[in-house]
Coordinates of C-alpha atoms in Angstrom, one line a residue:
M26 CA -3.7 31.3 13.4
I27 CA -5.2 27.6 11.8
A28 CA -3.7 27.2 8.0
L29 CA -6.1 25.9 5.5
P30 CA -5.7 24.0 2.7
N31 CA -4.6 26.4 0.2
D32 CA -5.9 24.0 -2.9
D33 CA -5.6 26.0 -6.4
N34 CA -8.2 25.0 -8.8
S35 CA -6.0 23.2 -10.4
C36 CA -6.9 19.6 -10.0
G37 CA -9.0 17.5 -13.1
W38 CA -11.5 16.0 -11.4
Y39 CA -13.0 18.3 -10.6
Q40 CA -12.9 20.7 -13.2
A41 CA -14.2 17.9 -15.2
L42 CA -17.4 18.0 -13.0
P43 CA -20.3 20.3 -13.9
P44 CA -20.5 23.5 -12.1
A45 CA -21.6 23.4 -8.4
A46 CA -24.7 24.5 -7.0
P47 CA -24.1 27.6 -4.7
A48 CA -22.5 26.6 -1.6
T49 CA -24.8 27.4 2.1
R50 CA -22.2 28.9 4.2
L51 CA -22.1 28.6 8.0
K52 CA -23.6 31.8 9.2
G53 CA -25.2 33.3 13.0
S54 CA -25.2 31.2 15.6
Q55 CA -26.0 27.0 14.8
K56 CA -26.5 24.4 17.5
A57 CA -26.3 21.0 16.7
D58 CA -26.2 17.7 18.2
Y59 CA -22.9 16.4 16.2
A60 CA -20.3 18.9 14.5
V61 CA -18.2 17.3 11.8
L62 CA -15.6 18.7 10.8
G63 CA -14.6 17.5 7.0
A64 CA -16.7 16.9 4.5
G65 CA -14.1 14.5 2.9
F66 CA -14.3 10.2 2.7
A67 CA -14.9 10.7 6.7
G68 CA -16.0 13.4 7.3
L69 CA -18.6 12.2 5.1
A70 CA -18.9 9.0 5.9
A71 CA -19.3 9.6 9.8
A72 CA -22.1 12.3 9.5
R73 CA -24.2 9.4 7.5
R74 CA -23.6 6.9 9.9
L75 CA -24.6 9.6 13.2
A76 CA -28.0 10.1 10.8
E77 CA -28.5 6.7 10.4
L78 CA -27.9 6.0 14.3
K79 CA -29.2 9.4 15.5
P80 CA -32.7 10.2 13.2
D81 CA -33.7 12.9 15.7
A82 CA -30.3 14.7 15.9
R83 CA -29.2 17.4 13.8
I84 CA -25.7 17.3 12.7
V85 CA -23.5 19.8 11.2
L86 CA -20.6 19.0 8.5
V87 CA -18.3 22.0 7.8
D88 CA -15.9 22.2 4.9
A89 CA -13.7 25.1 4.8
Q90 CA -13.6 24.2 0.4
R91 CA -16.4 22.9 -2.0
V92 CA -17.1 19.1 -1.3
A93 CA -14.3 17.2 -4.0
E94 CA -11.9 20.5 -3.9
G95 CA -9.9 18.7 -1.4
A96 CA -7.4 15.5 -0.7
S97 CA -10.4 13.4 -1.3
G98 CA -11.3 14.7 -4.6
R99 CA -7.6 14.5 -5.9
N100 CA -6.3 11.3 -5.5
S101 CA -5.9 8.8 -8.7
G102 CA -8.9 7.1 -7.9
F103 CA -8.4 4.0 -6.1
V104 CA -10.1 2.1 -4.1
I105 CA -7.9 -0.7 -3.2
D106 CA -8.9 -3.5 -0.8
L107 CA -5.7 -5.0 0.0
P108 CA -4.0 -3.9 3.1
H109 CA -1.2 -0.7 2.5
K110 CA 2.0 -2.3 1.3
F111 CA 4.0 -1.4 4.8
A112 CA 0.7 -2.9 6.7
L113 CA 1.5 -6.2 4.1
E114 CA 4.8 -6.6 6.3
H115 CA 3.1 -6.7 9.7
P116 CA 3.8 -10.1 11.5
D117 CA 0.5 -11.2 12.6
P118 CA -1.8 -12.4 9.8
V119 CA -5.0 -11.7 11.8
H120 CA -4.0 -7.9 12.0
K121 CA -3.8 -8.0 7.6
Q122 CA -7.2 -10.1 7.7
K123 CA -9.0 -6.8 10.1
L124 CA -7.3 -4.8 7.5
L125 CA -8.7 -6.4 4.6
G126 CA -11.8 -6.9 6.1
L127 CA -12.3 -3.4 6.8
N128 CA -11.3 -2.0 3.3
R129 CA -14.0 -4.6 2.0
A130 CA -16.4 -3.4 4.3
A131 CA -15.9 0.4 3.3
I132 CA -16.0 -0.7 -0.5
A133 CA -19.4 -2.6 -0.2
Q134 CA -20.8 0.9 1.5
L135 CA -19.4 2.8 -1.5
Q136 CA -21.1 0.7 -3.8
G137 CA -24.2 0.6 -2.0
L138 CA -24.3 4.1 -2.1
V139 CA -23.0 4.2 -5.9
E140 CA -26.0 2.0 -6.9
R141 CA -29.3 3.3 -4.8
H142 CA -28.3 7.0 -5.6
G143 CA -27.6 6.8 -9.5
I144 CA -24.0 8.4 -9.0
D145 CA -22.2 8.7 -11.9
C146 CA -19.1 8.6 -11.1
Q147 CA -17.2 5.8 -13.2
W148 CA -17.5 3.3 -10.1
S149 CA -16.0 -0.5 -11.7
A150 CA -14.9 -3.7 -10.2
V151 CA -11.7 -4.1 -12.9
G152 CA -9.1 -5.4 -10.3
K153 CA -5.8 -3.3 -10.8
Y154 CA -2.3 -3.9 -11.9
Q155 CA 1.2 -3.8 -9.8
G156 CA 3.9 -3.3 -12.6
A157 CA 7.4 -3.4 -12.8
V158 CA 9.7 -1.7 -15.5
G159 CA 13.3 -3.5 -14.6
E160 CA 14.9 -6.1 -12.1
R161 CA 14.2 -3.9 -8.8
G162 CA 9.9 -3.6 -9.8
I163 CA 10.8 -7.4 -10.4
A164 CA 11.9 -8.4 -7.3
F165 CA 9.6 -6.1 -5.4
L166 CA 6.9 -8.4 -7.4
E167 CA 8.8 -11.3 -6.0
H168 CA 8.0 -9.9 -2.4
F169 CA 4.2 -9.2 -3.4
E170 CA 3.8 -12.5 -4.2
H171 CA 4.9 -13.7 -1.4
L172 CA 2.8 -11.7 0.8
M173 CA -0.1 -12.1 -1.1
K174 CA 0.0 -16.2 -0.7
D175 CA 0.2 -15.6 2.5
L176 CA -2.4 -13.6 2.8
G177 CA -4.4 -16.5 1.1
E178 CA -5.1 -13.6 -1.5
P179 CA -5.8 -14.3 -5.0
Y180 CA -3.4 -12.9 -7.5
H181 CA -2.2 -13.8 -10.9
W182 CA 1.4 -13.1 -13.1
V183 CA 1.4 -10.5 -15.9
D184 CA 3.5 -10.8 -18.6
K185 CA 5.1 -8.6 -21.0
A186 CA 2.7 -9.6 -24.5
E187 CA -0.5 -9.7 -22.3
L188 CA 0.2 -6.2 -20.5
G189 CA 1.2 -4.7 -23.4
R190 CA -2.2 -5.5 -25.0
V191 CA -4.2 -3.5 -21.9
L192 CA -2.0 -0.8 -21.3
G193 CA -1.2 0.3 -24.7
T194 CA 2.4 0.4 -24.3
G195 CA 5.9 -1.8 -24.0
F196 CA 7.3 -0.5 -21.2
Y197 CA 6.2 -2.7 -18.3
R198 CA 7.8 -6.1 -18.4
Q199 CA 5.7 -7.5 -15.5
A200 CA 2.7 -7.5 -13.4
I201 CA 0.8 -8.8 -11.0
F202 CA -3.2 -8.8 -10.6
T203 CA -5.2 -8.2 -8.2
P204 CA -9.2 -8.2 -8.2
G205 CA -10.5 -6.5 -5.5
C206 CA -9.4 -2.5 -6.8
Y207 CA -12.5 -0.4 -7.7
L208 CA -11.5 2.1 -9.9
M209 CA -13.6 5.8 -9.9
Q210 CA -14.1 9.5 -10.3
P211 CA -12.7 10.4 -6.9
A212 CA -14.4 13.7 -7.1
A213 CA -17.6 13.1 -8.5
L214 CA -17.9 9.8 -5.7
V215 CA -17.5 12.5 -3.4
R216 CA -19.9 15.5 -4.2
G217 CA -22.3 12.6 -5.1
M218 CA -22.4 11.4 -1.4
A219 CA -22.5 15.1 0.1
E220 CA -25.7 15.6 -2.5
H221 CA -27.9 12.5 -0.9
L222 CA -26.6 13.3 2.8
P223 CA -29.6 12.2 5.0
E224 CA -32.7 15.3 5.7
N225 CA -30.7 15.7 8.8
V226 CA -27.6 16.4 7.7
E227 CA -26.5 20.0 7.3
L228 CA -23.9 20.6 4.7
L229 CA -22.2 24.1 5.3
E230 CA -19.3 24.6 2.5
Q231 CA -16.5 27.2 2.0
S232 CA -16.6 28.2 5.9
P233 CA -13.3 27.2 7.0
I234 CA -12.7 27.4 11.4
R235 CA -11.0 29.8 12.7
S236 CA -10.9 28.6 16.1
L237 CA -12.4 25.4 18.0
R238 CA -12.7 26.1 22.0
R239 CA -14.7 24.4 24.7
E240 CA -17.0 26.6 27.1
G241 CA -19.9 25.5 29.4
G242 CA -19.8 21.4 27.8
L243 CA -20.1 22.9 24.4
W244 CA -17.2 23.1 21.7
R245 CA -17.8 26.4 20.1
L246 CA -16.3 26.1 16.1
Q247 CA -15.7 29.5 15.2
G248 CA -15.8 30.9 11.3
D249 CA -15.5 33.8 9.7
E250 CA -19.8 34.8 10.0
G251 CA -20.7 32.1 12.3
E252 CA -19.9 30.1 14.6
I253 CA -21.1 25.7 15.5
Q254 CA -22.2 25.0 18.7
A255 CA -22.0 21.0 19.3
P256 CA -21.3 18.5 23.0
T257 CA -19.2 16.3 19.9
L258 CA -17.1 16.9 17.8
L259 CA -16.1 14.3 14.9
L260 CA -12.5 15.5 13.1
G261 CA -12.5 14.3 9.8
A262 CA -10.0 16.6 8.8
S263 CA -6.6 13.9 8.2
I264 CA -3.3 16.0 8.4
F265 CA -5.0 19.9 9.5
T266 CA -6.4 17.7 12.9
R267 CA -2.5 19.7 13.8
E268 CA -3.9 22.5 13.2
F269 CA -6.4 22.1 16.2
G270 CA -3.9 21.4 18.7
Y271 CA -4.2 17.6 17.9
L272 CA -1.5 14.9 17.4
K273 CA 0.6 18.1 16.6
N274 CA 4.1 16.8 16.3
R275 CA 2.8 13.1 14.7
L276 CA 1.1 14.2 11.6
L277 CA 3.4 14.4 8.4
P278 CA 2.1 16.7 5.5
V279 CA 2.8 15.2 2.2
M280 CA 1.7 16.0 -1.2
T281 CA 1.3 13.6 -4.1
F282 CA 0.7 15.2 -7.8
A283 CA -0.8 13.7 -11.0
S284 CA -1.2 15.2 -14.4
W285 CA -3.4 14.0 -17.2
T286 CA -4.5 14.6 -20.6
R287 CA -7.4 15.9 -22.1
P288 CA -9.8 13.1 -23.4
L289 CA -7.9 11.1 -26.4
T290 CA -9.2 11.2 -29.7
D291 CA -10.3 8.3 -31.9
D292 CA -7.3 8.6 -34.1
E293 CA -5.0 8.7 -31.5
L294 CA -7.3 6.2 -29.7
T295 CA -6.1 3.8 -32.2
R296 CA -2.7 4.3 -32.5
Y297 CA -2.6 4.0 -28.6
G298 CA -3.9 0.2 -29.2
G299 CA -4.5 -0.3 -25.7
E300 CA -7.9 -1.0 -23.2
L301 CA -10.0 1.5 -21.4
N302 CA -10.4 1.9 -17.4
W303 CA -7.9 0.4 -16.1
G304 CA -5.7 1.1 -13.3
L305 CA -2.0 0.3 -12.2
T306 CA 0.6 1.2 -9.5
P307 CA 3.9 0.2 -9.0
A308 CA 5.8 -2.3 -7.6
D309 CA 8.2 -0.2 -5.7
H310 CA 5.6 1.9 -3.7
A311 CA 8.0 5.5 -5.6
G312 CA 7.3 4.4 -8.5
T313 CA 4.8 5.8 -11.1
T314 CA 1.1 5.1 -11.0
L315 CA -0.3 5.0 -14.3
R316 CA -3.9 5.0 -15.4
M317 CA -6.5 5.1 -18.2
T318 CA -10.0 6.7 -17.8
A319 CA -13.5 5.0 -19.1
D320 CA -13.6 8.4 -20.7
R321 CA -9.8 8.3 -22.3
R322 CA -7.5 10.0 -20.7
I323 CA -4.2 9.2 -19.5
L324 CA -3.2 10.1 -15.9
I325 CA 0.7 10.1 -14.3
R326 CA 1.5 10.5 -10.6
N327 CA 5.1 9.8 -9.6
S328 CA 6.2 13.3 -7.4
Y329 CA 5.8 13.2 -4.1
K330 CA 6.7 17.1 -1.6
H331 CA 6.7 17.1 2.3
V332 CA 4.1 20.8 2.2
P333 CA 4.5 22.1 5.9
K334 CA 2.6 25.3 4.2
Y335 CA -0.3 23.2 2.6
G336 CA -1.1 24.1 -0.4
A337 CA 0.6 27.1 -0.4
S338 CA 4.0 25.4 -0.2
V339 CA 3.5 24.5 -4.3
S340 CA 5.5 27.0 -6.4
E341 CA 4.6 27.5 -10.2
G342 CA 8.3 26.7 -10.1
M343 CA 7.8 23.2 -8.3
R344 CA 4.4 22.7 -10.6
S345 CA 6.8 23.6 -14.1
K346 CA 9.2 21.1 -13.0
I347 CA 6.4 18.1 -11.8
R348 CA 4.9 18.5 -14.7
A349 CA 7.9 18.1 -16.9
D350 CA 8.9 15.0 -14.8
H351 CA 5.0 13.8 -15.6
R352 CA 5.9 14.3 -19.1
K353 CA 9.5 12.3 -19.3
A354 CA 7.1 9.7 -18.0
F355 CA 4.0 9.8 -20.2
L356 CA 6.4 10.1 -23.8
D357 CA 8.3 7.1 -22.4
R358 CA 5.3 5.4 -22.2
Y359 CA 3.1 6.6 -25.0
P360 CA 5.6 7.9 -27.5
E361 CA 3.4 7.8 -30.5
L362 CA 1.3 10.3 -28.2
A363 CA 3.4 12.9 -28.0
E364 CA 0.8 16.0 -29.6
V365 CA -1.5 14.8 -26.6
P366 CA -1.0 17.6 -23.8
F367 CA -1.9 17.8 -20.4
T368 CA -4.5 19.7 -19.7
H369 CA -4.3 19.9 -15.9
T370 CA -1.6 19.3 -13.4
W371 CA -2.2 19.2 -9.6
G372 CA -1.2 17.9 -5.9
G373 CA -3.0 16.5 -3.0
V374 CA -2.1 16.4 0.7
Y375 CA -1.9 13.9 3.0
A376 CA -1.1 12.8 6.2
I377 CA 1.4 10.1 7.1
S378 CA 3.3 9.2 9.8
R379 CA 6.5 7.9 10.2
N380 CA 5.7 4.0 11.9
F381 CA 3.2 3.8 9.9
T382 CA -0.2 4.0 12.3
N383 CA -3.4 4.8 11.5
F384 CA -4.9 7.0 14.5
F385 CA -8.9 6.6 15.3
G386 CA -10.5 7.3 18.7
E387 CA -11.1 9.7 20.8
L388 CA -8.9 12.9 21.8
E389 CA -10.7 14.3 24.2
D390 CA -14.0 14.3 26.6
G391 CA -16.7 14.3 23.5
V392 CA -13.6 14.9 20.5
Y393 CA -13.6 12.3 18.5
A394 CA -10.8 12.2 14.9
S395 CA -9.9 9.8 12.4
A396 CA -6.1 10.5 10.9
C397 CA -3.2 9.6 9.0
D398 CA -4.8 7.5 6.2
N399 CA -0.9 6.9 5.0
G400 CA -1.6 8.0 1.2
V401 CA -4.5 5.5 1.2
G402 CA -7.7 7.7 1.8
A403 CA -10.5 6.1 0.1
A404 CA -11.4 2.8 1.5
W405 CA -9.8 3.4 5.0
G406 CA -11.7 6.4 5.1
T407 CA -14.7 5.4 4.4
I408 CA -15.4 2.9 6.6
S409 CA -12.5 4.6 9.9
G410 CA -15.6 7.6 9.3
T411 CA -18.2 5.4 10.0
L412 CA -16.7 3.4 12.9
L413 CA -15.8 6.7 14.0
A414 CA -19.5 7.5 14.6
E415 CA -20.5 4.2 15.7
M416 CA -17.6 5.2 18.8
A417 CA -19.9 8.5 19.8
V418 CA -22.8 7.1 20.4
G419 CA -21.4 4.2 21.9
A420 CA -22.1 1.6 20.1
D421 CA -20.6 -2.0 19.9
T422 CA -20.0 -3.7 17.0
Q423 CA -17.4 -5.9 15.7
A424 CA -15.8 -3.8 13.3
L425 CA -15.2 -1.1 15.6
R426 CA -13.4 -3.6 17.7
D427 CA -11.2 -5.0 14.8
I428 CA -10.0 -1.0 14.1
R429 CA -9.8 -0.5 17.6
Q430 CA -7.3 -3.6 17.2
V431 CA -5.4 -2.4 13.7
T432 CA -4.5 1.8 14.8
G433 CA -2.8 2.8 17.7
M434 CA -0.4 6.6 18.2
P435 CA 1.2 7.7 15.4
S436 CA 4.7 8.3 16.6
L437 CA 6.4 11.5 17.3
N438 CA 8.4 13.7 15.1
P439 CA 11.5 15.6 15.3
P440 CA 11.8 18.9 15.6
E441 CA 12.4 20.9 13.2
P442 CA 14.7 21.8 10.8
F443 CA 15.1 18.1 11.3
L444 CA 12.4 17.0 10.6
G445 CA 12.5 19.0 7.1
L446 CA 15.3 17.9 6.1
G447 CA 14.5 14.4 6.9
V448 CA 11.4 14.0 5.1
K449 CA 13.2 16.1 2.3
S450 CA 16.2 14.1 2.2
R451 CA 14.0 11.2 2.2
I452 CA 12.0 11.8 -0.8
R453 CA 14.9 12.8 -2.9
L454 CA 16.6 9.2 -2.1
A455 CA 13.5 7.1 -2.7
K456 CA 13.1 9.2 -5.7
W457 CA 17.4 8.3 -6.7
Q458 CA 17.0 4.7 -5.8
S459 CA 13.5 3.7 -8.2
R460 CA 14.6 5.9 -11.0
S461 CA 14.5 3.0 -13.3
E462 CA 11.3 2.0 -11.9
L463 CA 9.5 5.8 -12.7

């Protein structure tokens, strides 16, 4: 039995979009040269690159949901060039430079698609702030400065007064600004890319795959009303890779949650007093992520949960508690906007590994996967999906060699119930340690 995403319709980014055109579903027997499972950042990039490399091939891209309903449309809208915070600790500077180059290649690719197809997704090169509230946060910022110096990347400190002019709040004590991050509306970006796929890619939505088996040299993906037969399969399904029997005990499903407001009125915007279109991530990784969107919405993200059953693990009681935590964080920062309501609270599930290692490569003959983005999916999904297509057709590029060198095998997890207990305890401990930064 394959467990499905089971996401609800609470995602603010998705609900802010116009209604989608009717979906094309998997029906009958479909034959393809390549099947791509998962239409998020990785799957879309893989299908596009396959179509470019093999213009005469038929590529079928299939997803259990509508495009942008899943994790790729549920993130906080950052496309970050710098390696993940844990990867920044890597002792080899060449390793970090390769990650940086891969992330920047992804950003360039996404920007090219946005410009070429006129995708309306609030795409903007505005950099990001990494903010600290108290002494604990300042200590993390000082360490981050050291890492930036080692990497040779530009940054500058932002004091409380300057930060307050941008953010419209005096809650933060200091920040470090880095210029290479892009902001966007993730659901709009993902949907826009799906609407402009090459002609030899067929997109099938709302078509969950219930089983996967190899028969006569072909992979057979069985859905509710049809199947796909293809000799080569690319998995861009992140955490759901384990549902097909791969990396089964190596991926941890974690959901991070966000809430946002309706767009501020002119009067509320005056009281807010800050700028539009910025993003702040916490110096302490378990702290609060904060966004002001280009269309005047304030977004708060600071809650993490272990979700072994994905969306089915989220109860209304859990959502209410998370929403209350978000409300406290919002009022701490913007008490003058106390009457502004939240309109949506949502979560998105992603895969992490205990050794913070991303998987990229061939799982078995004819099956390729990019799995475990460790929470930085927009850039990593884009570049890993692109290069997975190159691997599948036997290409040899410097970028492909680089990604092979910086990825590996996620470490094994302990068995249940020890795994669940350990993850929940670690999340609770991180929240308690970071309480001053929330």
